[in-house]
Structure formats: structure tokens, C-alpha cells
mmCIF file of C-alpha atoms and ligand atoms in Angstrom:
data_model
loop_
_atom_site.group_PDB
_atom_site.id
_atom_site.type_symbol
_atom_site.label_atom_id
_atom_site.label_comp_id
_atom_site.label_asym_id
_atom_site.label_seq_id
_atom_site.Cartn_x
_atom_site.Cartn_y
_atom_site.Cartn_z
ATOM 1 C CA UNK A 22 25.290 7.670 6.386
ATOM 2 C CA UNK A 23 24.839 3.781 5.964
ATOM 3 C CA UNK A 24 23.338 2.691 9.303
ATOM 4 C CA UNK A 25 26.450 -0.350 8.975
ATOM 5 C CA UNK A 26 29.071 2.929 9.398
ATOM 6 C CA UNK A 27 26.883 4.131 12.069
ATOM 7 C CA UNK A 28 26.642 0.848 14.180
ATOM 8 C CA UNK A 29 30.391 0.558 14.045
ATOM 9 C CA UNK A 30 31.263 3.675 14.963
ATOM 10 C CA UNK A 31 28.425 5.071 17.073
ATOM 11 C CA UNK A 32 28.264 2.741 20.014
ATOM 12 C CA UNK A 33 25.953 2.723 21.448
ATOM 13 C CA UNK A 34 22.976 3.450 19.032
ATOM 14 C CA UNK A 35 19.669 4.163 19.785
ATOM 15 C CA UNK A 36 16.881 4.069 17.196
ATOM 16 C CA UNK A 37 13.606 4.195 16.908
ATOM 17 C CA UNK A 38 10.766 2.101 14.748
ATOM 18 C CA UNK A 39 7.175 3.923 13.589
ATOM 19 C CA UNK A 40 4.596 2.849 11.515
ATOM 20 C CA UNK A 41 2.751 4.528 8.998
ATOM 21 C CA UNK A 42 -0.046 7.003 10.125
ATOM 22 C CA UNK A 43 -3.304 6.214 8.718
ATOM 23 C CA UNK A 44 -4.949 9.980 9.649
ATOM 24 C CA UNK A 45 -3.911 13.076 9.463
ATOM 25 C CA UNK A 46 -4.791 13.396 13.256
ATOM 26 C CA UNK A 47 -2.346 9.932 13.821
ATOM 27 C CA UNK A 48 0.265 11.517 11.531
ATOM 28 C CA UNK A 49 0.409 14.531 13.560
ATOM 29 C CA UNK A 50 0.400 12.591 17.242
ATOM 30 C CA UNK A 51 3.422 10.662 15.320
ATOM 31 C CA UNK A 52 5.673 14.308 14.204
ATOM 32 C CA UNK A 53 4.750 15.018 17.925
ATOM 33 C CA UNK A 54 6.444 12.147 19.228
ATOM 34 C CA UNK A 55 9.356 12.333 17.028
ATOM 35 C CA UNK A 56 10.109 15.750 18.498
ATOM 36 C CA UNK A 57 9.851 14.088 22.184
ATOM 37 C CA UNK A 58 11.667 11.869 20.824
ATOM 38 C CA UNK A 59 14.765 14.188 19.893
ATOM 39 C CA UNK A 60 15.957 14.591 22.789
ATOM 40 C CA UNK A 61 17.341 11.400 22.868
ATOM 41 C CA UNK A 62 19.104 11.806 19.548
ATOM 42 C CA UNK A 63 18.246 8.831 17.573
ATOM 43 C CA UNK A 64 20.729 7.582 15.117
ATOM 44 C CA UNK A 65 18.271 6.512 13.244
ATOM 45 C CA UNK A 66 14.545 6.004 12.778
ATOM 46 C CA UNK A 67 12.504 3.443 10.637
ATOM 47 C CA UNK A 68 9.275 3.341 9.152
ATOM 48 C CA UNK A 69 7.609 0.278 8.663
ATOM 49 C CA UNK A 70 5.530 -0.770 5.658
ATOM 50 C CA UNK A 71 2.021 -2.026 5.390
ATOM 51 C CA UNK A 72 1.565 -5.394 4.025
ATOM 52 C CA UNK A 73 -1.716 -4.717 2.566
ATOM 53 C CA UNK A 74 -1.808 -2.162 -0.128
ATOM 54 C CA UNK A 75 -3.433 0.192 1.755
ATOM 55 C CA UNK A 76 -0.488 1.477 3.903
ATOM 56 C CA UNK A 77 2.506 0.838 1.326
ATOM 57 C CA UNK A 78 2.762 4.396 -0.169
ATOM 58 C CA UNK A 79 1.753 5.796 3.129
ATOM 59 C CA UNK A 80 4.953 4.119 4.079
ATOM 60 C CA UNK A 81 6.835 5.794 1.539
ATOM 61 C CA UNK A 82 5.164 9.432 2.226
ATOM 62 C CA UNK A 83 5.748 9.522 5.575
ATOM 63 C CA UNK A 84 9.831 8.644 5.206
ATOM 64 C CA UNK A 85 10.182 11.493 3.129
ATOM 65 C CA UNK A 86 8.167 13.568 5.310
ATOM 66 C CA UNK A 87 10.257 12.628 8.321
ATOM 67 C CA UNK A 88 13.341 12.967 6.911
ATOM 68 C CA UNK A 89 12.926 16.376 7.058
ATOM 69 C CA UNK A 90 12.022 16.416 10.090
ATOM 70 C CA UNK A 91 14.576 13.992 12.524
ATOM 71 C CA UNK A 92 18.114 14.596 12.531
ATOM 72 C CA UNK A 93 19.351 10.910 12.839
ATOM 73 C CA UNK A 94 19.428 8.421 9.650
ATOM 74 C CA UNK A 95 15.953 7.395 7.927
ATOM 75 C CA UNK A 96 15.275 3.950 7.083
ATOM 76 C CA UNK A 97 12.276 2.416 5.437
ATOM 77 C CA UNK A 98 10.607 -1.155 5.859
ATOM 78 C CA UNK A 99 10.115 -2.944 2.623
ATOM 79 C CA UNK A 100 8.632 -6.214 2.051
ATOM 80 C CA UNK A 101 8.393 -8.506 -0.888
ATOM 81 C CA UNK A 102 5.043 -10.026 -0.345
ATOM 82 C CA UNK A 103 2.500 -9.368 -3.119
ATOM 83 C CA UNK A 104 5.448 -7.546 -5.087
ATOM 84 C CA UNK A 105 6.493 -7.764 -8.474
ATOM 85 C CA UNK A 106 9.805 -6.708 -10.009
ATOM 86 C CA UNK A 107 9.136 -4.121 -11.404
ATOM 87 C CA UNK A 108 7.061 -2.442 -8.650
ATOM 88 C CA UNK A 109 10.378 -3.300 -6.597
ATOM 89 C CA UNK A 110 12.444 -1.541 -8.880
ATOM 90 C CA UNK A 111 10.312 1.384 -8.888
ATOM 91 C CA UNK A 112 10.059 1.880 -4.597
ATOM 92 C CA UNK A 113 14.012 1.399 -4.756
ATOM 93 C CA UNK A 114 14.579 4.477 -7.568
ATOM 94 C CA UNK A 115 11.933 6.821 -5.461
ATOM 95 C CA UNK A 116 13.762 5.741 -1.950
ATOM 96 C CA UNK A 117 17.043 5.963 -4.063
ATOM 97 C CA UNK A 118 16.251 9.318 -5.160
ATOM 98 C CA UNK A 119 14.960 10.736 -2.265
ATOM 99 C CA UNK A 120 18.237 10.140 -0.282
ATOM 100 C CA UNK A 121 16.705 7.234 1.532
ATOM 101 C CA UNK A 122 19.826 4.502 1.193
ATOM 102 C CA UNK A 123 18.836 2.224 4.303
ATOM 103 C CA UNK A 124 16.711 0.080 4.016
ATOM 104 C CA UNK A 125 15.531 -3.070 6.070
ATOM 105 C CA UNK A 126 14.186 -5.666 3.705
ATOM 106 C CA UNK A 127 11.848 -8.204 5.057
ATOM 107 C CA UNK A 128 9.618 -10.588 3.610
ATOM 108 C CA UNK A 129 6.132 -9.571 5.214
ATOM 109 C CA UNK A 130 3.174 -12.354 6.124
ATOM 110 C CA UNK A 131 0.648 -13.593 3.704
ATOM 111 C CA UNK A 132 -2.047 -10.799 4.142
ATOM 112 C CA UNK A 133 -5.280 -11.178 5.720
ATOM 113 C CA UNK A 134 -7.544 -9.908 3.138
ATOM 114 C CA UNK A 135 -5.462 -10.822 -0.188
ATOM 115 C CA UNK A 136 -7.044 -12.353 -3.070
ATOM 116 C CA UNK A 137 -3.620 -13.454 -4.943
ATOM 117 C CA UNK A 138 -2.991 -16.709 -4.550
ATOM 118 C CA UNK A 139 0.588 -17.015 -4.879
ATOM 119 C CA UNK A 140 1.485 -13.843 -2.712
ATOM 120 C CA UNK A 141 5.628 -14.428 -2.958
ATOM 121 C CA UNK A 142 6.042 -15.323 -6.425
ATOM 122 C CA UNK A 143 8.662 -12.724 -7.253
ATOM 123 C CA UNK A 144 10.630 -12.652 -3.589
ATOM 124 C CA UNK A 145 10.184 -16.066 -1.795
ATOM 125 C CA UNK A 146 11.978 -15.072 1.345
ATOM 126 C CA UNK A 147 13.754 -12.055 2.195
ATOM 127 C CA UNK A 148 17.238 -12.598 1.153
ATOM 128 C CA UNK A 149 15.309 -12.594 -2.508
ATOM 129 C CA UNK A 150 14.936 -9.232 -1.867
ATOM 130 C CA UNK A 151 17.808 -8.285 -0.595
ATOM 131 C CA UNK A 152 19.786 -10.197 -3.689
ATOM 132 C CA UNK A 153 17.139 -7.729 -5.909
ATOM 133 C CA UNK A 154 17.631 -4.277 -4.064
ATOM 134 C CA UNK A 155 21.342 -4.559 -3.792
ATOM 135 C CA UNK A 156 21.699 -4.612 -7.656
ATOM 136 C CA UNK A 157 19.451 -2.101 -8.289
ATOM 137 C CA UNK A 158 21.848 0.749 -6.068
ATOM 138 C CA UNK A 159 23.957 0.588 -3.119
ATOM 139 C CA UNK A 160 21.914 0.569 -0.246
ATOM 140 C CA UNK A 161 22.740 -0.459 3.005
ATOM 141 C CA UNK A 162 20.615 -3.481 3.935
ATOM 142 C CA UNK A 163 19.263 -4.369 7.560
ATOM 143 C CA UNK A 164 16.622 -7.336 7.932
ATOM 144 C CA UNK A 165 14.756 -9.418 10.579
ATOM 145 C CA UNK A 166 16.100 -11.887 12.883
ATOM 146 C CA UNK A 167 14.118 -14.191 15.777
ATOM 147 C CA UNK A 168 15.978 -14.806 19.179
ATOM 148 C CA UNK A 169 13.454 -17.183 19.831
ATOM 149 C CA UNK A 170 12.512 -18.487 16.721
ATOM 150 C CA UNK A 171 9.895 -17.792 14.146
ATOM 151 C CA UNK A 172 6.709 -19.284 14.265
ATOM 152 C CA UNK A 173 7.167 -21.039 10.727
ATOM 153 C CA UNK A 174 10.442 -22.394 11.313
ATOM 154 C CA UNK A 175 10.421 -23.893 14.971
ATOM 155 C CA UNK A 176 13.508 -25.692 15.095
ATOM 156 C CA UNK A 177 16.022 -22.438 15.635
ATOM 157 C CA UNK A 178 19.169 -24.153 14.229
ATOM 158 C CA UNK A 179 17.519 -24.479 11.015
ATOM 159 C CA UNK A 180 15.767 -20.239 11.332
ATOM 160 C CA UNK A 181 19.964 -19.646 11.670
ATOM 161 C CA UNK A 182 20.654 -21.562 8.668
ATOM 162 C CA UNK A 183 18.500 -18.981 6.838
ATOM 163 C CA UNK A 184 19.395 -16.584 8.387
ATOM 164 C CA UNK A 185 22.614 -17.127 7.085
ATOM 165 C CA UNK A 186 21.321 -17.456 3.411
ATOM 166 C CA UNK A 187 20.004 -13.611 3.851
ATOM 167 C CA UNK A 188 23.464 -12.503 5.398
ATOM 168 C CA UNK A 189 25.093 -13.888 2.203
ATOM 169 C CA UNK A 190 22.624 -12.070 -0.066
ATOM 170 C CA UNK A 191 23.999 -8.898 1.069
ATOM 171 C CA UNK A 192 22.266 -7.890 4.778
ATOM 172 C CA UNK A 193 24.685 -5.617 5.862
ATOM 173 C CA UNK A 194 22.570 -6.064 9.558
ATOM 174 C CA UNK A 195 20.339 -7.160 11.180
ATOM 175 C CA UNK A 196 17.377 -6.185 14.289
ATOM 176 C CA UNK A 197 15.867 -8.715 16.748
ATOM 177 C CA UNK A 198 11.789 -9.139 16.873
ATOM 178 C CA UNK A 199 11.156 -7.931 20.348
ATOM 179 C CA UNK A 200 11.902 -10.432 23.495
ATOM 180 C CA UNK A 201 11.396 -9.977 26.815
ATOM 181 C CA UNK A 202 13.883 -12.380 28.527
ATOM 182 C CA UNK A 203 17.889 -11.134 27.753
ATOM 183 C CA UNK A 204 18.996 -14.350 27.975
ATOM 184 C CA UNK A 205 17.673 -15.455 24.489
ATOM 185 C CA UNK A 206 19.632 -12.907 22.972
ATOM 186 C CA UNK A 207 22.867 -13.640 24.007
ATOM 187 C CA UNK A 208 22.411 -17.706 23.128
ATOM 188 C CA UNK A 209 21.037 -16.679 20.041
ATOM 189 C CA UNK A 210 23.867 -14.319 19.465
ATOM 190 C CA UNK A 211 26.090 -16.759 20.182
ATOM 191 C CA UNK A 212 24.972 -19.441 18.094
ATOM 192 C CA UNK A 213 24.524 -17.070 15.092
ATOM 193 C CA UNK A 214 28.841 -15.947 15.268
ATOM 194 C CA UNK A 215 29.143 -19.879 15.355
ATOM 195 C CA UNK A 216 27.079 -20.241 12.468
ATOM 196 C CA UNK A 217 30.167 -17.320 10.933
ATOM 197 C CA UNK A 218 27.131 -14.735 10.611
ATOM 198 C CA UNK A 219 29.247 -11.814 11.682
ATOM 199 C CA UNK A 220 26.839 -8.626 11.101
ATOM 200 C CA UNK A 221 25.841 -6.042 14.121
ATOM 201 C CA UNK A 222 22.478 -7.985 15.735
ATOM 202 C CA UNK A 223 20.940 -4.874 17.398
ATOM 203 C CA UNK A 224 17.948 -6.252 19.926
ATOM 204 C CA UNK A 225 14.488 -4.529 19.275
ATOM 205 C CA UNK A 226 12.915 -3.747 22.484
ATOM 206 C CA UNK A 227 9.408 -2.750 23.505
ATOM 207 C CA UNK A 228 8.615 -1.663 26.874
ATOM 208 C CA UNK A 229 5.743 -3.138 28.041
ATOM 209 C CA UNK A 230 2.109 -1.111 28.830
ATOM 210 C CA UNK A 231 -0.621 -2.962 29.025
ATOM 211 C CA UNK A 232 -1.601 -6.168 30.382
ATOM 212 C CA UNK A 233 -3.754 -7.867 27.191
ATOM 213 C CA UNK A 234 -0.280 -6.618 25.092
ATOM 214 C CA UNK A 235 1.564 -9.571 27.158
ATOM 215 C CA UNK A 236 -0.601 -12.025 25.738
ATOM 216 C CA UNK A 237 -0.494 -10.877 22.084
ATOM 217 C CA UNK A 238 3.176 -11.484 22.221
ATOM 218 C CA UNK A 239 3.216 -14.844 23.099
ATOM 219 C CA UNK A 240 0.582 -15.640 20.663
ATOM 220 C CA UNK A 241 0.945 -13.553 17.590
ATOM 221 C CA UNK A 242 5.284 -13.098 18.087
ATOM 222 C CA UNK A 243 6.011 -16.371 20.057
ATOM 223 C CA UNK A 244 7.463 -14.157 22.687
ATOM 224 C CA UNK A 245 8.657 -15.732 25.345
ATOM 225 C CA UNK A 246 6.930 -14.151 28.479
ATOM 226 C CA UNK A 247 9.578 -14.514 32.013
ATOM 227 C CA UNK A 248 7.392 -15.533 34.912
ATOM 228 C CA UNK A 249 8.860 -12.823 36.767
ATOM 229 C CA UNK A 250 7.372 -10.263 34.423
ATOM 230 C CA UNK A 251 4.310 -12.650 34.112
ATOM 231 C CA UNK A 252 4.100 -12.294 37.996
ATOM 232 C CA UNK A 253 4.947 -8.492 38.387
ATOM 233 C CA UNK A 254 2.266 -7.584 35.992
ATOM 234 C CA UNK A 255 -0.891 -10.184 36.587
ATOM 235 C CA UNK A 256 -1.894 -8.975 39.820
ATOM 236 C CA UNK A 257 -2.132 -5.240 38.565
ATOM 237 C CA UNK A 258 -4.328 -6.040 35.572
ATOM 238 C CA UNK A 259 -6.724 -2.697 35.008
ATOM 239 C CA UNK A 260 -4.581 -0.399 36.150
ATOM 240 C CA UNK A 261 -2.357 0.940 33.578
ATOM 241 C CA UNK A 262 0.212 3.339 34.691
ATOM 242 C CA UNK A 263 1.420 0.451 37.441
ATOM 243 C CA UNK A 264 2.105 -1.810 34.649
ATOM 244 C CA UNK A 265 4.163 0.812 32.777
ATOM 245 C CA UNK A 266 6.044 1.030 35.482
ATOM 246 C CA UNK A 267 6.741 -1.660 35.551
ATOM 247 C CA UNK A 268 7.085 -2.267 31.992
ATOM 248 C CA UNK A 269 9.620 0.629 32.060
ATOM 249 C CA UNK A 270 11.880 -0.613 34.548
ATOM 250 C CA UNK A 271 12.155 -4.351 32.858
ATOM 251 C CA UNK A 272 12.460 -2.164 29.482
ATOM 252 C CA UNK A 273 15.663 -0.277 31.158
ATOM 253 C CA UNK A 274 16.967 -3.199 32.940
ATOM 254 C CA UNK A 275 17.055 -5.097 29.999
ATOM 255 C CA UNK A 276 19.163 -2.495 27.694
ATOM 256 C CA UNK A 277 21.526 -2.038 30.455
ATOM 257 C CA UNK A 278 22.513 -6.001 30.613
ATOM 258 C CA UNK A 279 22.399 -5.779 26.601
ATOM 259 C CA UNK A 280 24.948 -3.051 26.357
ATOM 260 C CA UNK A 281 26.818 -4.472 29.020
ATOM 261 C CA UNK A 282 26.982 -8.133 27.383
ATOM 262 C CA UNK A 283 28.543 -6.280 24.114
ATOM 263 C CA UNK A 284 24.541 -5.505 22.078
ATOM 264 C CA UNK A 285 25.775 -2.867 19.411
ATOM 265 C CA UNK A 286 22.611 -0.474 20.202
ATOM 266 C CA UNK A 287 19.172 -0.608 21.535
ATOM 267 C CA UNK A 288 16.380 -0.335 18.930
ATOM 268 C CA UNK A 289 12.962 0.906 20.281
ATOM 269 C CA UNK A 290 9.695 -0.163 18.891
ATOM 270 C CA UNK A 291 7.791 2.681 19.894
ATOM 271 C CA UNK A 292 4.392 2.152 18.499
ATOM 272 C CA UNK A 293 4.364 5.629 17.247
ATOM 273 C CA UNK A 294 4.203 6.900 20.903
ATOM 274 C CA UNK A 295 7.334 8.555 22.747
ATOM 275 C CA UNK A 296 6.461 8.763 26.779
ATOM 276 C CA UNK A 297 7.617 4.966 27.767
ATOM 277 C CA UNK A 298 10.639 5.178 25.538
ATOM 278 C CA UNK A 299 11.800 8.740 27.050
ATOM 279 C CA UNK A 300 11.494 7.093 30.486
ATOM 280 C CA UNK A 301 13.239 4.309 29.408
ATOM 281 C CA UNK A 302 16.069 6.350 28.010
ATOM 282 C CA UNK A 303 16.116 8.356 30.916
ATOM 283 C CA UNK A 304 16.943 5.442 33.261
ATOM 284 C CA UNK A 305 18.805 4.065 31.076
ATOM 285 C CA UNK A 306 21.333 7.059 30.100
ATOM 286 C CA UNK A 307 22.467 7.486 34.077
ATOM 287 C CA UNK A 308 23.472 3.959 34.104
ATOM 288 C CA UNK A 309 27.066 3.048 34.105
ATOM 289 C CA UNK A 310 27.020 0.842 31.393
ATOM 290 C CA UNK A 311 25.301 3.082 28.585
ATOM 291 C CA UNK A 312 28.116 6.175 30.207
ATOM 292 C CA UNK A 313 31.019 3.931 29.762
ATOM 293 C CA UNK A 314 29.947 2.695 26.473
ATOM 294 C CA UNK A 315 29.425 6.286 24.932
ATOM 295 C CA UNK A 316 32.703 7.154 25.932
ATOM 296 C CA UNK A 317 34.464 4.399 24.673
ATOM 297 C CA UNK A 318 32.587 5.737 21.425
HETATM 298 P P1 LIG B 525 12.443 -14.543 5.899
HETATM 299 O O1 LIG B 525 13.809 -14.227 6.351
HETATM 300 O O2 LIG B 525 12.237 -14.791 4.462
HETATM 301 O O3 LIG B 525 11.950 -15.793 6.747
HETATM 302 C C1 LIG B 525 10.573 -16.187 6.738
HETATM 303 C C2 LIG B 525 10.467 -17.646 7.143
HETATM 304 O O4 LIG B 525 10.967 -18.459 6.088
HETATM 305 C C3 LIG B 525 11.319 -17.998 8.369
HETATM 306 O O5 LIG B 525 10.624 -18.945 9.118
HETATM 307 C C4 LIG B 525 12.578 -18.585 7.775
HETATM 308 O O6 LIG B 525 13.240 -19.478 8.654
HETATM 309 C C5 LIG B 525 11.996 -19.300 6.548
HETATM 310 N N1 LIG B 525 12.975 -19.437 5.464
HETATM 311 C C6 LIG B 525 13.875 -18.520 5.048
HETATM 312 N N2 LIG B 525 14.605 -19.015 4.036
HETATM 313 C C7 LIG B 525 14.158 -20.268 3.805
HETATM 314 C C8 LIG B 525 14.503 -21.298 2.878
HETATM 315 N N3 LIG B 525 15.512 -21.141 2.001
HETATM 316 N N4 LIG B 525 13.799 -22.465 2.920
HETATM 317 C C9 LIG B 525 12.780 -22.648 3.811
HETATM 318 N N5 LIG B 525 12.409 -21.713 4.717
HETATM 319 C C10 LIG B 525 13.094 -20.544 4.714
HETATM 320 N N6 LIG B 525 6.470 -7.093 8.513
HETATM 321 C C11 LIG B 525 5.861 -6.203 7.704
HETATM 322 O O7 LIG B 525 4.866 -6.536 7.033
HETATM 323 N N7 LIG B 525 6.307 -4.914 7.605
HETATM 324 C C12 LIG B 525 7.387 -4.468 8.290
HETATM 325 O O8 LIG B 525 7.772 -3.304 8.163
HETATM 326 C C13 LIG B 525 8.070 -5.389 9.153
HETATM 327 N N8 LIG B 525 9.143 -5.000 9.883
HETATM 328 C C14 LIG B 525 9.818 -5.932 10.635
HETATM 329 C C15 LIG B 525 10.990 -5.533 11.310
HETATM 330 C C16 LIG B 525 11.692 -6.449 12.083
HETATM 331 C C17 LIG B 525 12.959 -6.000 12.798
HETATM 332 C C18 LIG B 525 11.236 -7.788 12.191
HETATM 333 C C19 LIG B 525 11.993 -8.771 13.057
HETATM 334 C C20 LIG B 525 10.069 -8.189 11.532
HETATM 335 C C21 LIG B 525 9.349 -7.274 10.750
HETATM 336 N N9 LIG B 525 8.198 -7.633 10.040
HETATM 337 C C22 LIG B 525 7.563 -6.723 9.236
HETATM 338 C C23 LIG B 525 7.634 -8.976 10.185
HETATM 339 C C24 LIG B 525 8.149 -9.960 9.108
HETATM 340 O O9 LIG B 525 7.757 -9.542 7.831
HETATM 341 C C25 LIG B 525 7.552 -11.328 9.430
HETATM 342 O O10 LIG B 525 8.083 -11.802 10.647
HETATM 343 C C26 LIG B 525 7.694 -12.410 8.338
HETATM 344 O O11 LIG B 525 6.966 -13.557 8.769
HETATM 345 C C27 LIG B 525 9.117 -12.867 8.108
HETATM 346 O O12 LIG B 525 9.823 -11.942 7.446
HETATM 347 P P2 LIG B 525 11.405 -12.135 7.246
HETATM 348 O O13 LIG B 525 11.849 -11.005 6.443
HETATM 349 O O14 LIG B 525 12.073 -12.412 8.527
HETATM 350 O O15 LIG B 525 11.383 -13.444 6.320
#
């Protein structure tokens, strides 16, 4: 089912992001935590793709492998960077043909280690991409979107702008980079149905579990770290089951005041792991606000 059908009737979703194994040992840990992981039900999953070479048909494998082996909806990342047309065309037929129709279409970062010096020739941005995949066969299109701005384009008025650029192309929705503080979701949201961007924004969320993690988000995401998580987690640097906890509970309380401000699901990035996302979930799925929601379903 297109993942558009599923966010308007299946409210709320819950779905879940991986990335692509690099061992067989990793690949295993990850079918392990997809079965934890069922219990919750996902609507759907997605697999992220590598942008280096290295991971790209790993990315490819392991969808096929694991949609044989979730029940929800299986999506797969794909970015333009260092892509031609033609290799484009090629991923879409495979995906096409392999029953994978969602697809979130991103345009990746300049990699590290690449020697080609014009890296986006064929797909600029993303909504290149999108344009590009949706002739090629009917998928349904998610993409990236930055409550708080991405770190190329500061000024978020003019990231909307864009943003409504890819919309046009054909992004049939679209999931938040992770962000810690609620209320930059709901301005953002807001701003974005002003800007007549009317697609299902579904907020990505990572629950917190470590303390060094904090400070990779604010430097490599632009995350915007609350000073009341700041000061709930500094003083219990070292010891990493407290700040779990802790990054559970702001995890939870932060899905319940999306679904009650009107968020069309709850997308998990799990980092391939299951525990802090099934204790999420668990808090989460006794709270009147998820309950109420399902049933209005
Ligand atoms: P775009 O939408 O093309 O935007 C990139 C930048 O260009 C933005 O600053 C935008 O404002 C600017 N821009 C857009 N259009 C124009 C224009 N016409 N003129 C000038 N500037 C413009 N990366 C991966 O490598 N693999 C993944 O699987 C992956 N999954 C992701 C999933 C989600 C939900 C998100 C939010 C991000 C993901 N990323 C992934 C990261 C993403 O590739 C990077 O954030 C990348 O820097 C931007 O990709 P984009 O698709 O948002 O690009």
C-alpha cells in the first residue's frame, strides 16, 4: 500500500528507520530487532542508503530481505548524489520489480571520500529526483524536511520555499530530521500549511542514549538541544542506563504532545536497535492521546 493511503487512513502510524548492515553479524542483530520490533506493528519500515558506494546495494539487499520478513510497508532511502540517470533508472526498475513502490527520495551530502568533482550533476536537489522517479513508475514519494533548518540553508523561510519546490515535483510526504524540542515542529508545521504545502509531515524521533550523542546533534544535525534535557542529562554523564531513562521518557513525552497537537504518526529512528523504541512505545501506547487517536482510526 502507498505509505500516502496509509498515513491517511491509519492514524496514528508508527514506523521505523534502519540502516544498512555492513556484517553478517550486524545484519543478524538488525532481523533480531525487527522481530522485537513487531510487536508494535509498524506500518512501515525504511532502509536508508549509503552515500558512499560501499553501502548502496547493501541498501537495496537488505529491503528485499526485510520485506519478507516485517509485515508493515517497506520503503527504501534513495539519494541522487554521485548518480547518473541511468543508474537511477536501473535502482527504480529493481525496487519497481521487487514490489518496493515507496520510496523516500533525498538528495544525500557530498561524500567524504569521493573523488568526483561535480557529485550532483544529474539530481541537483532532491525534488530532481523526485521529478525523475515519478516518471519512471508510480511510486509513492516521501522526502526530508528540517524543523529547524538545514545547515546549508539557514534562513528557514527560504529551506520552506524549497521545500515547496520538492512538494510540487511530486513528494507525496514528507518526515522531519530528528528534534528534540516539540515546539519547532508545530511552528514549522505551521508555517509550511501557510506556505500551501499540504502533505502529511510525520516527525522523526530518536530517543536519546548516550551523553556524547547530545552533542553530535547539535553539531552534525543542528539540533536544537532544550536546556531541560541539557540539564537532566549532564550531571549523569558515564552512566548509561540513567540517561536512557531519561532519554525514554522525553522520547514518550514528546510523541504524546505530537499526536495530541494533530502529528499524523511517529517515525522512529532506531539505529538498527529495538530496546529504547519498545519502551518508548510502551509508554506511549497507555497514554490517552495515542488510545483516543487509534480509535478515531
Ligand atoms: P534537498 O531537499 O535537495 O535540500 C538540500 C539543500 O539545498 C537544503 O539546504 C535546501 O534548502 C537547498 N535547496 C533545495 N532546493 C534549492 C534550490 N532550488 N536552490 C538553492 N538551494 C536549494 N542521507 C543519506 O545519505 N541517506 C539517507 O538514507 C538519508 N535519509 C534521510 C531521511 C530523512 C527523513 C532526512 C530528514 C534526511 C535523510 N538524509 C539521508 C540526509 C539528507 O540526505 C541530507 O540532509 C542532505 O543534506 C539534504 O538532503 P535533502 O534530500 O533534504 O536535499
Amino acid at each position: 500500500m502507498r505509505i500516502s493511503q496509509l498515513l491517511s487512513i491509519e492514524r496514528p502510524t508508527v514506523s521505523f528507520e534502519f540502516y544498512p548492515p555492513k556484517t553478517e553479524s550486524a545484519r543478524e542483530s538488525l532481523l533480531e530487532a525487527i522481530d522485537h520490533l513487531a510487536q508494535i506493528r509498524p506500518d512501515f519500515v525504511s532502509m536508508t542508503y549509503g552515500a558512499g558506494g560501499s553501502t548502496r546495494a547493501l541498501s537495496l539487499d537488505v529491503s528485499a530481505q526485510i520485506k519478507g520478513h516485517t509485515q508493515g510497508e517497506v520503503m527504501t532511502h534513495l539519494t541522487g548524489v554521485c548518480h547518473t540517470h541511468d543508474e537511477i533508472r536501473g535502482i527504480a526498475d529493481q525496487l519497481w520489480g521487487i514490489g518496493i513502490t515507496n520510496v523516500m527520495a533525498l538528495r544525500g551530502d557530498m561524500p567524504q571520500d569521493s573523488e568526483d568533482p561535480n557529485p550532483f550533476k544529474s539530481f541537483r536537489y532532491a525534488k530532481d529526483l523526485i521529478s525523475f522517479l515519478k516518471n519512471i513508475h508510480d511510486f509513492c514519494i516521501g522526502s526530508g524536511c528540517y524543523p529547524e533548518g538545514h545547515l546549508e540553508t539557514p534562513d528557514l523561510a527560504v529551506g520552506i520555499m524549497h521545500l515547496k519546490e520538492k512538494v510540487d515535483a511530486g513528494c507525496d510526504f514528507l518526515v522531519t530530521q530528528m528534534f528534540l524540542d516539540n515546539d519547532s515542529y508545530f511552528r514549522f508545521r505551521d508555517k509550511v500549511v501557510s506556505a500551501g504545502i499540504n502533505v502529511p509531515i510525520v516527525p522523526g524521533i530518536m530517543p536519546v542514549t548516550g551523553f556524547a550523542q547530545l552533542a553530535k546533534f547539535e553539531s552534525k544535525f543542528g539540533v536544537k538541544l532544550p536546556e531541560k534535557l541539557r540539564s537532566l542529562v549532564a550531571p549523569l554523564e558515564g552512566d548509561k542506563i540513567a540517561i536512557e531513562r531519561v532519554g525514554v521518557e522525553w522520547a514518550a513525552n514528546q510523541c504524546e504532545g505530537l499526536l495530541l497537537g494533530g502529528a499524523p504518526g511517529v517515525h522512529f529512528y532506531t539505529l538498527n536497535k529495538s530496546h529504547a523504541t519498545v519502551d518508548v512505545w510502551e509508554r506511549l501506547r497507555l497514554t490517552d492521546s495515542y488510545k483516543s487517536r487509534k480509535e478515531q482510526s
